[in-house]
XYZ file of C-alpha atoms in Angstrom:
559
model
C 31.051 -26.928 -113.018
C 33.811 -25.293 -111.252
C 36.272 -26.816 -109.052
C 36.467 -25.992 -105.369
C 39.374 -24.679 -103.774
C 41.099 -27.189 -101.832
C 40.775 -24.682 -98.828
C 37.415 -24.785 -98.710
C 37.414 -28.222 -99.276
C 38.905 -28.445 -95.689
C 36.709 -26.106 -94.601
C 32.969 -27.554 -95.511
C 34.770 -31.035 -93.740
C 35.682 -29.275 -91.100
C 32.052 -27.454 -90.523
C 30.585 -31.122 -91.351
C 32.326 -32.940 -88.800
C 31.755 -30.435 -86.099
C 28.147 -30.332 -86.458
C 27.557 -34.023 -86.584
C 30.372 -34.754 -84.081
C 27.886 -36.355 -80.831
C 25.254 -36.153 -82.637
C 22.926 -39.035 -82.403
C 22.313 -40.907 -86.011
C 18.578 -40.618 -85.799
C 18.844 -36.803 -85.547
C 21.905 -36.713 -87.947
C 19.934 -38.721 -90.976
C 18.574 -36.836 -93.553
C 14.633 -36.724 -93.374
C 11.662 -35.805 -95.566
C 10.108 -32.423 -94.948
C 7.119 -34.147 -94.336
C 8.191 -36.145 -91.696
C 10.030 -33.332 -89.691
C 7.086 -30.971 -90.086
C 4.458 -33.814 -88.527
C 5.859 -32.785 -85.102
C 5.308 -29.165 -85.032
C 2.262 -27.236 -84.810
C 1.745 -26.330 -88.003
C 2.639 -29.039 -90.636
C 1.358 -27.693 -93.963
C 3.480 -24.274 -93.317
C 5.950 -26.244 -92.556
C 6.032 -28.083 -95.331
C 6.074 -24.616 -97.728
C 9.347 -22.848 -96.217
C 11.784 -26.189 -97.031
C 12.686 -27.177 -100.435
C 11.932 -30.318 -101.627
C 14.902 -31.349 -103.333
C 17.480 -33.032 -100.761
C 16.419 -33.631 -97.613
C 18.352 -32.347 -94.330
C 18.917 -33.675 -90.780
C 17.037 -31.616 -88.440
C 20.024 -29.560 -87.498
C 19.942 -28.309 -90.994
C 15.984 -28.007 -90.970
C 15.974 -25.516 -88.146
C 18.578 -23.262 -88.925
C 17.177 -22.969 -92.169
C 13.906 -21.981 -90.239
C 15.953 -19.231 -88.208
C 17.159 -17.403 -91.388
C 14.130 -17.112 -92.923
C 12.628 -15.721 -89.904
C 15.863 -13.329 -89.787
C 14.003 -12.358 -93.584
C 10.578 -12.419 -92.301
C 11.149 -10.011 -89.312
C 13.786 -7.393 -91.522
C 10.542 -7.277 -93.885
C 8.204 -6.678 -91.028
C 10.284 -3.571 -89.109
C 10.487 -2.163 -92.854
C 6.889 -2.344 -92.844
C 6.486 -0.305 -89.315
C 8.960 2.017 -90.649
C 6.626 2.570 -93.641
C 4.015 3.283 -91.252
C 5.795 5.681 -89.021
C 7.033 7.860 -91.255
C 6.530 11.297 -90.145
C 4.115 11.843 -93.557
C 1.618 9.169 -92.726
C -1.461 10.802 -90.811
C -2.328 7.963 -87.548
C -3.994 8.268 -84.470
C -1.689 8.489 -81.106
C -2.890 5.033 -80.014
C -2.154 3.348 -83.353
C 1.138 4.889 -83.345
C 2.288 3.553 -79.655
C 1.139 0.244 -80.808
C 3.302 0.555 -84.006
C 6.272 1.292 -81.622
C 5.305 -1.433 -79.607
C 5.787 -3.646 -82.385
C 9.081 -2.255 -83.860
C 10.827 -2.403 -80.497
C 9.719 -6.132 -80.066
C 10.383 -6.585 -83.603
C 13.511 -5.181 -82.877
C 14.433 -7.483 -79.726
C 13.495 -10.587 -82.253
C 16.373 -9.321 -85.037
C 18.709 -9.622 -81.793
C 17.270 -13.001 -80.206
C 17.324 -14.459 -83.846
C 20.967 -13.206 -84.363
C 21.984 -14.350 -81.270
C 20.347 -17.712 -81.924
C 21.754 -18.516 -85.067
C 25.358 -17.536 -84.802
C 25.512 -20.638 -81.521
C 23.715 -23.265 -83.578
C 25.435 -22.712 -86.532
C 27.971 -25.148 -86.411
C 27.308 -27.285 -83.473
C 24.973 -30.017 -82.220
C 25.997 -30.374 -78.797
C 25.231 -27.032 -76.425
C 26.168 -27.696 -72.507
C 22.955 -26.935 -70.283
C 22.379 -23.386 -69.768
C 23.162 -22.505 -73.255
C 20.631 -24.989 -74.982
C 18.267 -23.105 -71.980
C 19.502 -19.650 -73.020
C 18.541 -20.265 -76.505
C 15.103 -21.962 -75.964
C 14.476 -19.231 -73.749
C 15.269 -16.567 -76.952
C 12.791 -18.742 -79.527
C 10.135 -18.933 -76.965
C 10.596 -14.803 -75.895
C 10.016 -14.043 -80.144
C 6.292 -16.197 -80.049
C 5.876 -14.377 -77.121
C 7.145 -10.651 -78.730
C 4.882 -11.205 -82.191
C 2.006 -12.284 -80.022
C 2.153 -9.073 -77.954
C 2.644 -7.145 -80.809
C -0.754 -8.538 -82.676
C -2.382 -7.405 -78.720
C -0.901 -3.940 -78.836
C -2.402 -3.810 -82.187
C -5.616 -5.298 -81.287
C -5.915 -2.966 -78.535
C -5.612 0.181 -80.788
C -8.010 1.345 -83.207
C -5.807 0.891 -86.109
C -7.588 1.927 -89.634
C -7.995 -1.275 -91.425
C -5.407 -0.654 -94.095
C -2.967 -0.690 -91.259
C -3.855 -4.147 -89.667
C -4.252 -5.746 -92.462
C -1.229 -5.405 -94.153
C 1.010 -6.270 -90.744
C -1.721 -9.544 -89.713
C -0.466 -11.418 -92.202
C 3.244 -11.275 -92.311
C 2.622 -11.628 -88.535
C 0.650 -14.518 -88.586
C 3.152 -16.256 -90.896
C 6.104 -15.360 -88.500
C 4.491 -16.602 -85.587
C 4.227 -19.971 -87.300
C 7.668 -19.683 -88.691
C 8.943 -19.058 -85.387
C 6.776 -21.762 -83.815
C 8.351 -24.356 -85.952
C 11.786 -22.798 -85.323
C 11.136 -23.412 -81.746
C 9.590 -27.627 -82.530
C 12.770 -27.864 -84.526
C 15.108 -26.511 -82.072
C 13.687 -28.557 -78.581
C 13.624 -31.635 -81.182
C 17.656 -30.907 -82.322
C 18.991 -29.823 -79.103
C 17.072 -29.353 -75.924
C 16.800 -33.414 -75.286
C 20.120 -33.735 -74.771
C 21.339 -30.813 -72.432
C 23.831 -31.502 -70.144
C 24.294 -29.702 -67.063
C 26.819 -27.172 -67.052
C 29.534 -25.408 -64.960
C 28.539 -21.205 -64.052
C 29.983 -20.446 -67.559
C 33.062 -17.774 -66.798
C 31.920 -13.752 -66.262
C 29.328 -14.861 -63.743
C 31.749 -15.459 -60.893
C 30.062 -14.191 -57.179
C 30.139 -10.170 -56.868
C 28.711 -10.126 -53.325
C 29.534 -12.480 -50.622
C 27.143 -11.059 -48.714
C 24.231 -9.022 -49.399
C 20.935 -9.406 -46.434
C 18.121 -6.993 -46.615
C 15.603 -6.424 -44.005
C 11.897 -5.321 -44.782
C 13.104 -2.012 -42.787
C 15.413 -1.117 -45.623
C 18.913 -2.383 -43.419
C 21.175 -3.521 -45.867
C 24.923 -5.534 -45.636
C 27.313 -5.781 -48.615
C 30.479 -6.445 -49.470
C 32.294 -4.561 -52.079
C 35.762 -2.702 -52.051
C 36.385 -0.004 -49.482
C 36.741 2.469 -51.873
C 33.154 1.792 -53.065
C 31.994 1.319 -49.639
C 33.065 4.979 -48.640
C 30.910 6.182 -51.285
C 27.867 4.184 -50.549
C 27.619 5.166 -46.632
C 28.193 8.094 -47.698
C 25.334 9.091 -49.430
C 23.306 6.494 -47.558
C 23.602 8.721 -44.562
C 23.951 5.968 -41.985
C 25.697 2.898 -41.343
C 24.465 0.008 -44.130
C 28.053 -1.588 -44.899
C 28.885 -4.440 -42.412
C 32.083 -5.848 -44.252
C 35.258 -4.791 -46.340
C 36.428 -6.694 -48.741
C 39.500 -5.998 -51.583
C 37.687 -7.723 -54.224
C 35.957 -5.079 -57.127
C 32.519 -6.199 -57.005
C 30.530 -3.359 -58.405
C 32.399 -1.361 -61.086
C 30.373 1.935 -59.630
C 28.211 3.693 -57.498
C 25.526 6.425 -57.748
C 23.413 8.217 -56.014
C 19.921 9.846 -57.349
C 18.466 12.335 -54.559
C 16.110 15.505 -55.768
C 17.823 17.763 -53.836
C 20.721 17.564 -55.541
C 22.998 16.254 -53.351
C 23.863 13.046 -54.905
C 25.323 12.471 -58.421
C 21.573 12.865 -60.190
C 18.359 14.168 -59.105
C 16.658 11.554 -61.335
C 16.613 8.131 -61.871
C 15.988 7.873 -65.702
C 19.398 10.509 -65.808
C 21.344 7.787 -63.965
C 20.420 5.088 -66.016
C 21.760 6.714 -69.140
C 24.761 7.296 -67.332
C 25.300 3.271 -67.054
C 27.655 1.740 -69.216
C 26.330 0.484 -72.743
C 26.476 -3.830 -72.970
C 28.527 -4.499 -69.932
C 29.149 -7.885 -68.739
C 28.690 -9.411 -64.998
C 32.360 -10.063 -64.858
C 32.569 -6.413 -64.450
C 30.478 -6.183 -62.023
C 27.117 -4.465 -61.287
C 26.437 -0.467 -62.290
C 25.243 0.526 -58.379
C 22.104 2.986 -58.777
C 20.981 3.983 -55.123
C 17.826 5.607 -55.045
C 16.981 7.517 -52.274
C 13.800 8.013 -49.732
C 11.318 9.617 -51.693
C 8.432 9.651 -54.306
C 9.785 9.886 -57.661
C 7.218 10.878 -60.811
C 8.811 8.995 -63.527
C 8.359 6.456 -66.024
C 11.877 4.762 -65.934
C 13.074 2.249 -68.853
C 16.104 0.147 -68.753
C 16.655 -0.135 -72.387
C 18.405 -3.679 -73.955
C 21.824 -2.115 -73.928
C 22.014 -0.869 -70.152
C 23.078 -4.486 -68.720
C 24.202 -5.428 -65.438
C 22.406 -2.383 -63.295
C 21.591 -2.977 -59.569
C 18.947 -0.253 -58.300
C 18.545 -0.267 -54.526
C 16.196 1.824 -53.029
C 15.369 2.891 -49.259
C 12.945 0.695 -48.179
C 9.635 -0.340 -49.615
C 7.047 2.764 -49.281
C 10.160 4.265 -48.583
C 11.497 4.711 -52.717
C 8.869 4.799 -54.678
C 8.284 5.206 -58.559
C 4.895 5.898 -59.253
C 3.025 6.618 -62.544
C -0.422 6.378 -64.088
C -0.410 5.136 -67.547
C -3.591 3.424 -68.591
C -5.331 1.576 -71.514
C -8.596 4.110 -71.158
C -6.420 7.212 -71.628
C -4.559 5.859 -74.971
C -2.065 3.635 -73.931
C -1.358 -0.018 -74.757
C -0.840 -2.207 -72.002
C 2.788 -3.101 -73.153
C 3.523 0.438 -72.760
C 1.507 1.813 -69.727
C 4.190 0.398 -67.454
C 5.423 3.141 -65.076
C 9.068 0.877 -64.731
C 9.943 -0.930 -67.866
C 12.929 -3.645 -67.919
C 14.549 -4.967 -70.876
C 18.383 -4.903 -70.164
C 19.445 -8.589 -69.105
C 20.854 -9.048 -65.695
C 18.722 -6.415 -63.905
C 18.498 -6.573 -59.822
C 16.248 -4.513 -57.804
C 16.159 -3.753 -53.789
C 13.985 -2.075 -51.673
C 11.629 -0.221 -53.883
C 8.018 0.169 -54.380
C 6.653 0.325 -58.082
C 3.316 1.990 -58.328
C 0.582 2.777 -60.803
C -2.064 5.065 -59.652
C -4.373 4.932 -62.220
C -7.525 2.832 -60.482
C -9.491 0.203 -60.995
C -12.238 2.404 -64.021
C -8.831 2.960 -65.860
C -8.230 -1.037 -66.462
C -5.425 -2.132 -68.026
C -2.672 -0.335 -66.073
C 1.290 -1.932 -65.612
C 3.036 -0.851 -62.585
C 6.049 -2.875 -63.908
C 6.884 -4.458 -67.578
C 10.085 -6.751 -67.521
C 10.967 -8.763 -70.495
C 14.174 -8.529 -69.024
C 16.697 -12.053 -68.807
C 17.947 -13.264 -65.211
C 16.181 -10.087 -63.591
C 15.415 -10.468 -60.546
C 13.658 -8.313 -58.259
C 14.576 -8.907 -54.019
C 11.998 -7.034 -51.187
C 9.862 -4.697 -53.763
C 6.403 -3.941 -53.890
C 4.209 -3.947 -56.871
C 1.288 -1.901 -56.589
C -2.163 -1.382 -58.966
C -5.868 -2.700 -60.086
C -5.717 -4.517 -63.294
C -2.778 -5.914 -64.681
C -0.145 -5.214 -61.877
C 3.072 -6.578 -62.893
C 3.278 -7.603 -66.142
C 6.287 -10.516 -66.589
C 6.627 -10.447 -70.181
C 9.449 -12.824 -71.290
C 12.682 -14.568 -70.378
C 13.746 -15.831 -67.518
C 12.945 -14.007 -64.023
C 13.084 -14.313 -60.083
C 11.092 -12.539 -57.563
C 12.073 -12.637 -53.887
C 10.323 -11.166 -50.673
C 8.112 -9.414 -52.628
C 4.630 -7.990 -52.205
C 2.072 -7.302 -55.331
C -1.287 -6.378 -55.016
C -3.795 -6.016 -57.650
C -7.017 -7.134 -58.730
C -7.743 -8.511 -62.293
C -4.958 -10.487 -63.760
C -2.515 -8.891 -61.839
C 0.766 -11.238 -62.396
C 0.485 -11.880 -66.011
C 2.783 -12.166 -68.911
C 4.708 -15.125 -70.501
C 8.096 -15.533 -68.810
C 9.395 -18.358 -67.063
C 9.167 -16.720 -63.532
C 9.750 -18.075 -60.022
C 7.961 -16.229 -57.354
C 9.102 -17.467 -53.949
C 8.340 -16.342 -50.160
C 6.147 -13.637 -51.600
C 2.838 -12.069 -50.812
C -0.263 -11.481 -53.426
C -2.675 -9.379 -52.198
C -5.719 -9.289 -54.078
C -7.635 -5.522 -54.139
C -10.563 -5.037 -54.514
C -12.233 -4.571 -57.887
C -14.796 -2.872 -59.522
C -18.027 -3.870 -58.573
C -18.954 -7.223 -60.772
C -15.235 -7.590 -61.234
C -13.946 -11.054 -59.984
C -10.501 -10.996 -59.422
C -7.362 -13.090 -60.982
C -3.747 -13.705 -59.524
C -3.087 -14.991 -62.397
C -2.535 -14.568 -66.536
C -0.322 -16.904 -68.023
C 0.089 -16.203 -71.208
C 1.852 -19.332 -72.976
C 0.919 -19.255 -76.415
C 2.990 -22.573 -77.687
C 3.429 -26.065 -75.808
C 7.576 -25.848 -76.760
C 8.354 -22.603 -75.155
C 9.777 -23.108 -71.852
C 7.778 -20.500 -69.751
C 5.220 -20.551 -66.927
C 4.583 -18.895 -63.781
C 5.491 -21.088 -60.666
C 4.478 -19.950 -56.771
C 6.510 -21.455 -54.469
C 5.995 -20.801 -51.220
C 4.157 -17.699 -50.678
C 1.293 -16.013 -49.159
C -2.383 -15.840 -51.144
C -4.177 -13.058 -49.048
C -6.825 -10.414 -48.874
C -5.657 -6.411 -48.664
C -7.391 -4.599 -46.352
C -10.004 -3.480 -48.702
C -11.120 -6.758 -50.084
C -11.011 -8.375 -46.322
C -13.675 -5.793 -45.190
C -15.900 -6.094 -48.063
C -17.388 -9.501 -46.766
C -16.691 -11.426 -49.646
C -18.559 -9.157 -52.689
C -15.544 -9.989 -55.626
C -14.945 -13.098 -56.034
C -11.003 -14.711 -56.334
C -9.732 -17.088 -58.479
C -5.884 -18.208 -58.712
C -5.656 -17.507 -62.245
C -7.487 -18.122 -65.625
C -6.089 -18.866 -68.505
C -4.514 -15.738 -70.981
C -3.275 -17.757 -73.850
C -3.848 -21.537 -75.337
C -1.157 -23.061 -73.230
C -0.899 -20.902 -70.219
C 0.781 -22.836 -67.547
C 0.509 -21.614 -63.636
C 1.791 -23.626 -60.734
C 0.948 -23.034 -57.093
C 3.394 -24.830 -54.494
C 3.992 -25.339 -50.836
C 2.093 -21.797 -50.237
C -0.524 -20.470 -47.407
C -3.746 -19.961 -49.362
C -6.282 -17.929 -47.390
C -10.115 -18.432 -47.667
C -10.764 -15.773 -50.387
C -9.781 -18.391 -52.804
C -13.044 -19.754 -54.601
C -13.249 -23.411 -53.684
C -13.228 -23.738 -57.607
C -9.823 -22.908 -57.461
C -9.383 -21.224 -61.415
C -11.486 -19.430 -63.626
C -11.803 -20.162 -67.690
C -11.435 -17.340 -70.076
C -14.495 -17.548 -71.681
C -14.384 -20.933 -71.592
C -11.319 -21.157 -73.871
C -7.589 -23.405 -73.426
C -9.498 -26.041 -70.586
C -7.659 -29.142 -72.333
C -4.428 -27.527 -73.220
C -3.766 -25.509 -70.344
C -1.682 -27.042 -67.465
C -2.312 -25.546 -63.799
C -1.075 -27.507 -61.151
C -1.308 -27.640 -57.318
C 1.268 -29.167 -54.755
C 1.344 -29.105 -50.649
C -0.263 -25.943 -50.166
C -2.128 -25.153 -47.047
C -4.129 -22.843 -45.352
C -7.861 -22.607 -45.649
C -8.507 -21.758 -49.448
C -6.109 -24.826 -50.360
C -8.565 -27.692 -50.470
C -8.866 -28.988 -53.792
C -11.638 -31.373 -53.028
C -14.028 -28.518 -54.999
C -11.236 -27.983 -57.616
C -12.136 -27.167 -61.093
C -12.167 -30.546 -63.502
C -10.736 -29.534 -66.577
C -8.082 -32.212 -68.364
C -5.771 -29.817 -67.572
C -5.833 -28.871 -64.006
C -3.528 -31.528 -61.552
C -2.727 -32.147 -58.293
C 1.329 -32.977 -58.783
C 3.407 -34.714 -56.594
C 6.795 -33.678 -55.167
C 8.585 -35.188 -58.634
C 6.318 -33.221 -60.744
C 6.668 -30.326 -58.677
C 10.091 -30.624 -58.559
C 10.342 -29.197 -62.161
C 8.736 -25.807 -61.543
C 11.584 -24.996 -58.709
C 14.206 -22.572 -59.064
C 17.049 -25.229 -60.223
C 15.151 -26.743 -62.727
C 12.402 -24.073 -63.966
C 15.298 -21.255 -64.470
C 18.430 -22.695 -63.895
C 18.511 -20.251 -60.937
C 21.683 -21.852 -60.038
C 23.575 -20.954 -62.365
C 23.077 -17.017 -62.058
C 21.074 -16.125 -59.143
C 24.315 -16.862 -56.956
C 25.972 -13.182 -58.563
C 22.703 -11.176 -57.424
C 23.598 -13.005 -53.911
C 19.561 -12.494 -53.913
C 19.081 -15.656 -51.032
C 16.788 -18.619 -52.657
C 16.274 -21.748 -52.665
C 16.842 -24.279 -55.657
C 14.406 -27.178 -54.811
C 11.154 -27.743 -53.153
């Protein structure tokens, strides 16, 4: 056997101390496979990806995990790739799901990356980063799972499905354990952190009114420019500090800096950071025909827009004419950081069309401040990560807030439409798909009501608050006005499906659809108290704290 260098002698010492150093012995002990696979969800996999020579501490166990799901998912994009080549003969719709899996494939190479290279030699992550990186494990469960949907959805020759299920199936589990491993190694002991440096306050002040009036503070430079092109007073306050690092304009007539919006989002920066400050896109009064997508790499970008029904972006997409319902979104978000102001977000397609996204974000600490969201089925589709809506107003009819992101709704409205007829409708979709990602929808503080249409159809569609999407979906409904379209049952199974894993809670709402003396009895419905409820708040839920103060977005942390 060869010697080792007495360099990296010091070296595998020093990596060795480091990642034990805090680490408590129980987690630092070396422990059979068998033992550390018992707590996950699936054990015999489990067992399969570790060798059983020497056993590891769990540190070791998990980031073993990570890399081989860095190898699983490199295999599966090759396999897309194989598929996609311009030679192979597909249908349209197989071919959008296809791209709906590499992208998300894609976004899991990233997360996985990301993951890796901050557990690698430590044991001991402050608060928001052992968040930040439970957050990326649970968004790559929730990325494979959409891409099996997208592929479900399509009717994929068989040859095609069957040769991506199972490497599929085996990543979900790999990444499922990943996750157990992870929350077992490092979430328990997270320690509240400091705002970590490059998220210092952009805006002292920023107050918008539901008439579009809106009060920053920014340089004067960038102040001239913005009341400029806003054509009337919006800038209250001057300040020297350099909050936003630009502004522009997109009117159709030309007169701004671009006449569409997609044209100035390429123009943003590539992978800024919020120490920078915010890429300014202000959008103009009008109806804009475009299917806009902030891509991973444009970070950072503020859009504000005239006033609801004032800016609107409006498309049709829909799962009848071809689409998938990942990608029928008329305004897709995937660049980390995103703020929007003041815009409505439309799809037109209708009720017959079903499946139809007005907005897809699987974008992380996006946060959306007076917008409407506006379609039948499937309204506003929050995807993954970590997301805050504000002042906001959705309507929609069958599971029209859906997705798997841990979300915080608060001093909203949800208006449900009215649906087809013999369509009941849902609020609600959770989609939680494993009982260690850290995602759910919580409503805190906002307004269940009829729209117009549904309040003068005397009662013919029935509303639920939500049913259940996925095995662990996970809704919470708190100190809100629910009207008396809510069915005194409350919630709604999904085909019976999830009624002992699911966990949908109530707390201190009022108004006269919030009795739960009628409520559904399923082992996994509650009525919380105020320390239960307590966890689903902005603080705690998100860590809204520490970076909702940079969108300068008002909220509030607790109940």
């Amino acid at each position: 056997m060869a010697s080792i260098p007495f360099s990296c002698v010091i070296l595998l010492v020093f990596f060795s101390s480091l990642s034990n150093a805090d680490t408590p012995p129980a987690l630092s002990t070396p422990i059979a496979p068998e033992l550390v696979c018992n707590s996950t969800l699936y054990p015999d996999f489990c067992k399969s990806l570790f060798p059983h020579t020497v056993p590891w501490n769990i540190y070791d166990y998990c980031r073993f995990s990570i890399r081989q799901s860095i190898l699983s998912t490199r295999k599966f994009l090759a396999s897309i790739d194989f598929y996609l080549k311009p030679s192979t003969t597909l249908s349209k719709n197989v071919v959008r799901a296809l791209e709906d899996c590499r992208l998300l494939a894609g976004l899991n190479m990233d997360f996985l990356s990301n993951t890796i290279s901050t557990i690698n030699f430590t044991t001991n992550l402050p608060s928001l980063k052992a968040d930040d990186m439970q957050t990326l494990l649970s968004a790559i469960l929730t990325n494979q799972q959409t891409c099996y949907d997208s592929l479900q959805e399509a009717t994929s020759p068989g040859n095609v499905k069957n040769s991506l299920y199972t490497p599929l199936s085996d990543g979900n589990k790999m990444s499922s354990v990943s996750l157990a491993l992870y929350n077992r190694g490092w979430v328990h002991k997270k320690m509240r952190g400091k705002m970590p440096m490059g998220r210092k306050l952009l805006f002292s002040d920023m107050k918008v009114g539901r008439d579009g009036s809106l009060h920053l503070k920014m340089s004067r430079h960038h102040r001239e420019i913005f009341e400029s092109v806003s054509r009337r007073r919006l800038l209250q306050t001057i300040s020297d500090q350099v909050e936003v690092r630009d502004i522009v304009t997109v009117n159709p007539d030309g007169s701004g800096n671009f006449t569409t919006i997609n044209d100035a989002v390429a123009a943003a920066p590539n992978n800024t950071v919020i120490s920078d400050g915010y890429f300014l896109i202000y959008v103009v009064s009008g109806v804009y025909e475009e299917y806009v997508t902030i891509a991973k790499n444009k970070k950072n970008i503020m859009m504000i827009g005239a006033g609801i029904n004032q800016t609107v972006i409006t498309g049709n997409r829909n799962v009848v004419d071809g689409w998938t319902t990942f990608n029928s979104a008329t305004f897709i978000v995937v660049g980390q950081g995103f703020v929007a102001v003041n815009i409505t977000f439309r799809n037109t397609a209708g009720p017959s069309k079903h499946q139809a996204v007005a907005v897809r974000n699987g974008a992380d600490l996006s946060t959306f401040y007076n917008c409407s969201f506006e379609a039948y089925q499937d309204t506003l589709y929050t995807h993954s990560l970590r997301q805050f809506y504000r002042e906001c107003d959705i309507y929609g009819t069958v599971d029209f807030i859906f997705g798997n992101a841990a979300v915080v709704f608060q001093n909203c409205n949800l208006y449900a439409r009215l649906p087809m007829q013999g369509q009941s409708n849902m609020m609600t979709a959770q989609g939680r798909s494993d009982p260690n990602q850290n995602t759910g929808t919580s409503i805190q503080n906002c307004n269940i009501l009829a729209s117009p249409d549904l309040a003068s159809s005397n009662g013919t569609a029935r509303t639920y608050l939500g049913r259940p999407w996925k095995e662990y979906s996970r809704t919470v409904y708190m100190q809100s006005f629910i009207d008396g379209l809510i069915h005194p049952a409350g919630w709604d199974p999904w085909a019976g499906d999830y009624l002992d894993t699911l966990y949908y809670a109530e707390f201190d709402n009022r108004g006269p659809g919030s009795n739960t003396s009628s409520r559904v009895q399923w082992p996994g419905y509650h009525v919380i108290d105020a320390t239960n409820a307590t966890t689903f708040t902005v603080s705690n839920f998100i860590l809204g704290g520490d970076w909702l103060p940079a969108t300068r977005v008002p909220y509030k942390g607790g109940l």
